[in-house]
Amino acid sequence: MTPRDSRHAHHTDARRTIDAVWRIESARLIAGLVRMVRDVGLAEELAQDALVAALERWPADGVPDKPGAWLMATAKHRAIDRLRRSKLIQGKHDELAYALEHQQDDADAKVESGLDDPLGDDLLRLVFIACHPVLSTDAQVALTLRLLGGLATDEIARACLVPEPTIAQRIVRAKRTLADAQVPFEVPRGDALVDRLSSVLAVLYLVFNEGYAATAGDDWMRPQLCEEALRLGRIVAGLMPREPEVHGLLALMEIQASRTHARVGAGGEPVLLLDQDRTRWDRVLIRRGLAALEHAQRLGGANGPYALQAAIAACHARALAPEQTDWSRIAALYAELAQVAPSPVVELNRAVAVSMAAGPAAGLALVDAIAAEPALQRYHLLPSVRGELLLRLGRTREARVEFERAAQLTRNQRERQLLQQRAAACAASQPDRRMNADSGGAQAGP
């Protein structure tokens, strides 16, 4: 290897290290800066300044022993310099700069304990800011992936199948909205905590489900979204160990994620649940999910919406073969879920489970009872499930019509191809008695 090649390899290794450190440390770095400057937009700018400094210094000087502390110290110095240079609201800025400077004596110890040790309150506050109800759902998702996931704008755009300028605008507007609303940097308390925590969990659940069963695009799954939601779920569970629904959601995501490698064939095609090679299910994730579910239940959260969905996922995870699945138990759990979180989609899921436990006629009766629900009129899984049930009853002509309608409604290319194949099988009078493709926790299908 020539000296030039050696320098290039060293620089590449340093860049990989910096990228890894940024993904790990960025959320805590931004959270600590928000506490100091009380502005999400400014905090992220300062964090980015520190990242640029690392890109300039670390390849030559080496990665510091405490990379998180180095980034925070650099960002704080940049904050002081920036505030001193500013001509706006000079008195306030001087006061803040003075306060920041005089925190420096004990800052190193605090930074090290806050960044290189277990997560602290600052990060939890940032979680609640990113998912604040003053923001739209799309903005919450984008800001969560940006601030907490450490994803760049182009990464978020690719993951969400949205043009990069659109994502950039969402993030800018979200920061402006938070600033205009003067959202406090705090963890809500009392009754407010319940509503705000529900918003946080809903964002994580939405991100995970979009990765697990993509609503649009050419890919059946978007694993990066699943990974980010799962990583953030683990962080929130560590920050809020006494909240049962946090652990219920974590359990659901861990168990569902265990099937990732088995859900997609070599060519990217969907693999149905009953056809999956269960030896490819990740038993480590299953064990983690079952442990999280038990923790949620010990905290008294067995009847929470996420814990109930996790219990359903656990029934599948415990079955080493499809015929070992306890469909009666799954149907009963869906009935419980319908009581605590009623929705037509939950009823559609229950119909699938009932059809597996009591036969397709029983399931079809339940599907037909909800077929007129407005929320299901453009929902492709309604005709998809109905087609499967009709096929199992030998009514192939009717099943074909349902599969064709489902194929027209879905925006996911892989799913469309699957449904078109099901319709073609019906047309060729070659019924296939498999149930609908494996979907996410809130999707119809086993």
XYZ file of C-alpha atoms in Angstrom:
446
model
C 0.000 0.000 0.000
C 1.363 3.407 -0.983
C 1.516 6.251 1.568
C -1.303 7.960 -0.327
C -3.450 4.825 -0.142
C -2.656 4.513 3.546
C -3.735 8.108 4.222
C -6.934 7.551 2.256
C -7.737 4.369 4.217
C -7.021 6.164 7.498
C -9.316 9.039 6.527
C -12.064 6.589 5.495
C -11.787 4.717 8.806
C -11.941 7.997 10.710
C -15.044 9.055 8.791
C -16.764 5.753 9.585
C -15.908 6.206 13.247
C -17.241 9.758 13.248
C -20.466 8.614 11.569
C -20.914 5.897 14.214
C -20.169 8.293 17.086
C -22.603 10.842 15.644
C -25.391 8.284 15.400
C -24.818 7.296 19.029
C -24.143 10.706 20.559
C -26.071 13.249 18.471
C -29.391 12.976 20.311
C -27.783 13.407 23.718
C -25.597 16.205 22.399
C -28.564 18.125 20.978
C -30.599 17.458 24.131
C -27.866 18.897 26.342
C -27.524 21.940 24.094
C -31.287 22.583 24.066
C -31.195 22.730 27.861
C -28.505 25.408 27.613
C -29.730 27.583 24.741
C -33.481 26.771 24.938
C -33.812 26.629 21.152
C -34.015 23.372 19.173
C -32.903 24.958 15.912
C -29.879 26.665 17.445
C -28.961 23.532 19.390
C -28.890 21.454 16.225
C -26.798 24.078 14.416
C -24.269 24.024 17.241
C -24.194 20.233 17.190
C -23.582 20.301 13.435
C -20.760 22.818 13.975
C -19.186 20.384 16.419
C -19.561 17.569 13.878
C -17.771 19.659 11.233
C -14.972 20.316 13.722
C -14.675 16.578 14.387
C -14.477 15.876 10.659
C -11.631 18.368 10.434
C -9.705 17.329 13.557
C -10.232 13.633 14.284
C -8.707 12.191 11.098
C -5.442 13.934 11.992
C -5.547 13.930 15.815
C -7.375 10.662 16.402
C -10.731 9.987 18.065
C -10.780 11.331 21.648
C -11.289 8.953 24.565
C -14.574 10.690 25.406
C -16.027 11.589 21.982
C -19.367 12.737 23.360
C -17.694 15.051 25.858
C -15.428 16.445 23.100
C -18.411 17.220 20.892
C -20.299 18.878 23.753
C -17.335 20.994 24.840
C -16.759 22.085 21.237
C -20.432 22.927 20.771
C -20.496 24.955 24.008
C -17.489 26.985 22.914
C -19.182 27.626 19.570
C -22.312 28.734 21.432
C -20.345 31.236 23.498
C -18.551 32.602 20.429
C -21.761 32.865 18.421
C -23.659 34.639 21.186
C -20.823 37.095 21.724
C -20.724 37.969 18.034
C -24.451 38.504 17.861
C -25.675 42.088 17.869
C -29.265 41.147 18.669
C -30.569 41.255 22.210
C -27.002 41.850 23.301
C -27.694 42.020 26.987
C -29.484 38.714 27.098
C -26.823 37.038 25.021
C -24.004 38.416 27.157
C -25.772 37.107 30.211
C -26.164 33.674 28.655
C -22.575 33.622 27.411
C -21.382 34.558 30.912
C -23.460 31.780 32.426
C -22.148 29.256 29.932
C -18.552 30.302 30.554
C -18.884 29.990 34.302
C -20.394 26.534 33.965
C -17.161 25.403 32.299
C -15.312 24.556 35.506
C -17.587 21.651 36.320
C -18.865 21.085 32.778
C -16.395 18.339 31.928
C -17.587 16.068 34.706
C -21.231 16.743 33.932
C -20.742 16.253 30.221
C -18.919 12.961 30.729
C -21.585 11.618 33.054
C -24.385 12.861 30.805
C -22.981 11.780 27.458
C -20.692 8.807 27.991
C -22.711 7.198 30.771
C -26.398 6.085 30.853
C -28.996 8.377 29.338
C -30.418 11.239 31.367
C -33.334 13.604 31.671
C -32.218 15.907 28.840
C -32.789 13.209 26.234
C -36.222 12.406 27.622
C -37.140 16.099 27.378
C -35.998 16.101 23.743
C -38.192 13.072 23.013
C -41.238 14.977 24.240
C -40.279 18.102 22.276
C -39.843 16.198 18.997
C -43.263 14.588 19.446
C -45.020 17.689 20.779
C -48.710 17.875 19.770
C -48.243 21.396 18.390
C -46.547 19.660 15.427
C -48.264 17.684 12.682
C -47.702 13.924 12.615
C -45.480 14.214 9.529
C -43.399 16.870 11.276
C -43.133 14.771 14.436
C -41.830 11.815 12.428
C -39.289 13.910 10.501
C -38.035 15.731 13.603
C -37.827 12.504 15.618
C -35.728 10.806 12.950
C -33.555 13.910 12.632
C -32.964 14.839 16.281
C -33.233 11.455 17.967
C -32.310 9.093 15.153
C -29.382 11.168 13.920
C -30.478 10.674 10.302
C -29.510 13.188 7.650
C -32.225 14.879 5.616
C -31.554 12.743 2.548
C -31.725 9.559 4.649
C -35.107 10.563 6.057
C -36.347 11.429 2.570
C -35.315 8.019 1.200
C -36.793 6.179 4.170
C -40.117 8.032 3.926
C -40.264 8.111 0.103
C -40.618 11.892 0.172
C -38.533 14.418 -1.835
C -35.569 15.745 0.130
C -36.694 19.423 -0.116
C -40.056 18.444 1.393
C -38.376 16.817 4.385
C -36.045 19.790 4.793
C -39.029 22.153 4.818
C -40.871 20.009 7.375
C -37.896 20.085 9.713
C -37.374 23.840 9.355
C -41.066 24.548 9.907
C -41.194 22.200 12.886
C -38.336 24.027 14.586
C -39.971 27.379 13.850
C -43.303 26.131 15.221
C -41.657 24.956 18.437
C -39.888 28.307 18.809
C -43.025 30.334 18.095
C -45.040 28.255 20.555
C -42.285 28.641 23.160
C -42.516 24.942 23.972
C -40.816 24.404 27.347
C -37.888 22.013 27.589
C -39.411 19.719 30.183
C -40.977 16.348 30.818
C -44.733 16.814 31.252
C -46.228 15.835 34.589
C -49.511 14.544 35.918
C -52.378 14.124 33.474
C -50.401 15.840 30.717
C -47.816 13.046 30.815
C -50.375 10.445 29.748
C -51.438 12.356 26.634
C -47.921 13.400 25.690
C -46.496 9.923 26.200
C -49.274 8.558 24.008
C -48.117 10.933 21.268
C -44.496 9.772 21.604
C -45.445 6.105 21.400
C -47.753 6.742 18.449
C -44.882 8.339 16.497
C -42.536 5.413 17.223
C -45.284 2.944 16.294
C -45.998 4.797 13.047
C -42.317 4.824 12.089
C -41.955 1.119 12.858
C -45.099 0.087 10.986
C -44.087 2.083 7.925
C -40.806 0.219 7.913
C -42.404 -3.154 8.597
C -45.102 -2.942 5.919
C -44.401 0.018 3.641
C -47.538 1.742 2.403
C -45.970 2.708 -0.915
C -42.908 2.258 -3.084
C -41.051 -0.652 -4.617
C -39.971 -2.416 -1.416
C -42.078 -4.580 0.873
C -40.115 -3.370 3.910
C -37.908 -0.430 4.848
C -35.681 -1.987 7.530
C -33.956 1.295 8.425
C -37.213 2.696 9.787
C -37.803 -0.457 11.843
C -34.285 -0.271 13.243
C -34.599 3.403 14.187
C -37.998 2.947 15.831
C -36.722 -0.065 17.759
C -33.559 1.746 18.878
C -35.551 4.778 20.030
C -38.084 2.514 21.724
C -35.297 0.940 23.752
C -34.043 4.385 24.713
C -37.482 5.540 25.870
C -37.989 2.274 27.791
C -34.691 2.913 29.583
C -35.747 6.462 30.397
C -39.247 5.506 31.578
C -38.866 2.074 33.231
C -42.160 2.317 35.168
C -44.445 3.055 32.197
C -46.076 -0.240 31.098
C -47.177 0.846 27.623
C -43.624 1.892 26.777
C -42.562 -1.701 27.408
C -45.652 -2.994 25.631
C -44.686 -1.113 22.475
C -41.069 -2.194 22.809
C -42.191 -5.815 23.144
C -44.337 -5.518 20.027
C -41.508 -4.024 17.971
C -38.907 -6.524 19.203
C -41.089 -9.512 18.326
C -42.242 -8.158 14.983
C -38.674 -7.226 14.042
C -37.586 -10.801 14.744
C -39.304 -11.867 11.497
C -37.582 -9.311 9.265
C -35.198 -11.661 7.466
C -37.901 -14.281 6.889
C -40.510 -11.867 5.494
C -38.703 -11.132 2.225
C -37.528 -13.604 -0.393
C -34.234 -13.525 -2.280
C -35.807 -11.371 -4.998
C -37.428 -8.934 -2.566
C -40.841 -10.577 -2.830
C -43.071 -10.850 0.262
C -43.066 -14.185 2.079
C -46.368 -15.026 3.764
C -46.393 -15.718 7.488
C -47.393 -19.351 7.132
C -44.654 -19.877 4.532
C -41.837 -18.248 6.462
C -38.809 -20.267 7.491
C -39.156 -19.886 11.243
C -35.567 -20.928 11.810
C -34.711 -17.513 10.324
C -36.686 -15.697 13.006
C -34.304 -13.914 15.365
C -34.652 -15.753 18.670
C -32.660 -13.068 20.519
C -35.198 -10.404 19.526
C -38.020 -12.764 20.456
C -36.558 -13.314 23.916
C -36.112 -9.586 24.374
C -39.674 -8.985 23.260
C -41.127 -11.607 25.572
C -39.128 -10.142 28.473
C -40.426 -6.640 27.701
C -43.982 -8.006 27.543
C -43.596 -9.691 30.918
C -42.245 -6.431 32.340
C -45.260 -4.514 31.018
C -47.594 -7.087 32.528
C -45.825 -6.940 35.903
C -46.353 -3.175 35.868
C -50.089 -3.747 35.461
C -50.212 -2.976 31.757
C -51.414 -6.294 30.371
C -54.547 -4.669 28.936
C -52.831 -1.746 27.261
C -53.239 -1.506 23.465
C -49.560 -2.079 22.729
C -49.209 -4.859 25.297
C -52.218 -6.654 23.821
C -50.739 -6.439 20.326
C -47.435 -7.681 21.716
C -49.262 -10.619 23.307
C -50.714 -11.442 19.884
C -47.256 -11.270 18.311
C -45.969 -13.489 21.126
C -48.496 -16.197 20.196
C -46.925 -16.354 16.732
C -43.386 -16.194 18.130
C -43.970 -19.141 20.459
C -45.290 -21.342 17.638
C -42.349 -23.249 16.165
C -44.591 -24.358 13.285
C -47.703 -22.715 11.786
C -50.006 -25.514 12.967
C -48.926 -24.860 16.568
C -50.355 -21.320 16.516
C -53.009 -20.749 19.182
C -55.550 -18.984 16.974
C -58.282 -19.121 19.603
C -56.053 -17.198 21.994
C -55.214 -14.669 19.265
C -58.907 -14.163 18.490
C -59.608 -13.598 22.191
C -56.781 -11.053 22.434
C -58.143 -9.166 19.447
C -61.542 -9.104 21.148
C -59.880 -7.521 24.197
C -58.048 -5.052 21.973
C -61.342 -4.089 20.338
C -62.651 -3.146 23.769
C -59.738 -0.864 24.736
C -58.918 0.503 21.261
C -61.955 -0.051 19.059
C -61.424 0.326 15.316
C -62.538 -1.385 12.099
C -58.929 -2.482 11.466
C -58.824 -4.318 14.786
C -62.107 -6.026 13.884
C -60.632 -7.041 10.531
C -57.674 -8.576 12.332
C -60.045 -10.397 14.669
C -61.933 -11.789 11.676
C -58.694 -13.278 10.318
C -57.946 -14.938 13.663
C -61.498 -16.257 13.988
C -61.291 -17.709 10.477
C -58.181 -19.638 11.453
C -59.696 -20.830 14.719
C -63.312 -21.517 13.645
C -63.223 -21.696 9.858
C -63.439 -19.260 6.932
C -67.232 -18.952 7.058
C -67.091 -17.558 10.606
C -64.381 -15.119 9.605
C -66.215 -14.018 6.455
C -69.327 -13.217 8.470
C -67.299 -10.863 10.648
C -65.664 -9.238 7.608
C -68.996 -8.671 5.904
C -70.334 -7.076 9.085
C -67.714 -4.308 8.879
C -67.385 -4.046 5.088
C -69.415 -0.825 4.955
C -67.225 1.007 7.492
C -66.087 4.304 5.924
C -62.551 3.875 7.268
C -62.153 0.644 5.287
C -63.423 1.784 1.911
C -59.927 2.531 0.552
C -58.131 0.039 2.787
C -56.639 -2.622 0.521
C -56.492 -5.279 3.222
C -60.278 -5.462 3.442
C -60.701 -6.991 -0.055
C -57.432 -8.883 0.417
C -58.697 -10.644 3.542
C -62.126 -11.163 2.016
C -60.496 -12.708 -1.063
C -58.518 -15.161 1.074
C -61.627 -16.242 2.960
C -63.646 -16.686 -0.236
C -60.770 -18.700 -1.691
C -60.725 -21.003 1.303
C -64.450 -21.529 0.822
C -63.859 -22.502 -2.816
C -65.529 -19.362 -4.210
C -62.637 -18.623 -6.554
C -64.468 -16.310 -8.962
C -65.527 -13.963 -6.154
C -62.069 -14.232 -4.600
C -60.458 -13.128 -7.848
C -62.550 -9.963 -7.916
C -61.504 -9.135 -4.357
C -57.802 -9.704 -5.049
C -57.977 -7.505 -8.136
C -59.624 -4.734 -6.136
C -56.993 -5.042 -3.387
C -54.230 -4.822 -6.012
C -55.743 -1.597 -7.324
C -55.931 -0.062 -3.861
C -52.445 -0.802 -2.546
C -49.654 1.659 -3.288
C -46.889 -0.835 -2.570
C -45.519 -2.416 -5.730
C -44.441 -5.689 -4.087
C -47.815 -6.131 -2.450
C -49.573 -5.339 -5.717
C -47.602 -8.063 -7.467
C -48.505 -10.549 -4.730
C -52.204 -9.729 -4.982
C -52.133 -9.933 -8.766
C -50.578 -13.385 -8.467
C -53.375 -14.426 -6.113
C -55.940 -13.154 -8.609
C -54.208 -15.024 -11.435
C -54.218 -18.235 -9.385
C -57.950 -17.870 -8.941
C -58.410 -17.318 -12.672
C -56.433 -20.484 -13.372
C -58.558 -22.377 -10.805
C -55.483 -23.123 -8.742
C -56.607 -22.036 -5.305
C -53.880 -21.450 -2.753
C -55.149 -21.670 0.810
C -52.520 -19.500 2.446
C -53.684 -16.511 4.427
C -52.742 -12.924 3.733
C -49.117 -11.786 3.906
C -47.657 -11.058 7.314
C -48.220 -7.408 8.215
C -47.517 -4.982 11.015
C -49.128 -4.837 14.435
C -52.044 -2.670 13.297
C -52.470 -4.372 9.924
C -54.873 -7.119 8.982
C -53.395 -10.566 8.536
C -51.701 -13.026 10.886
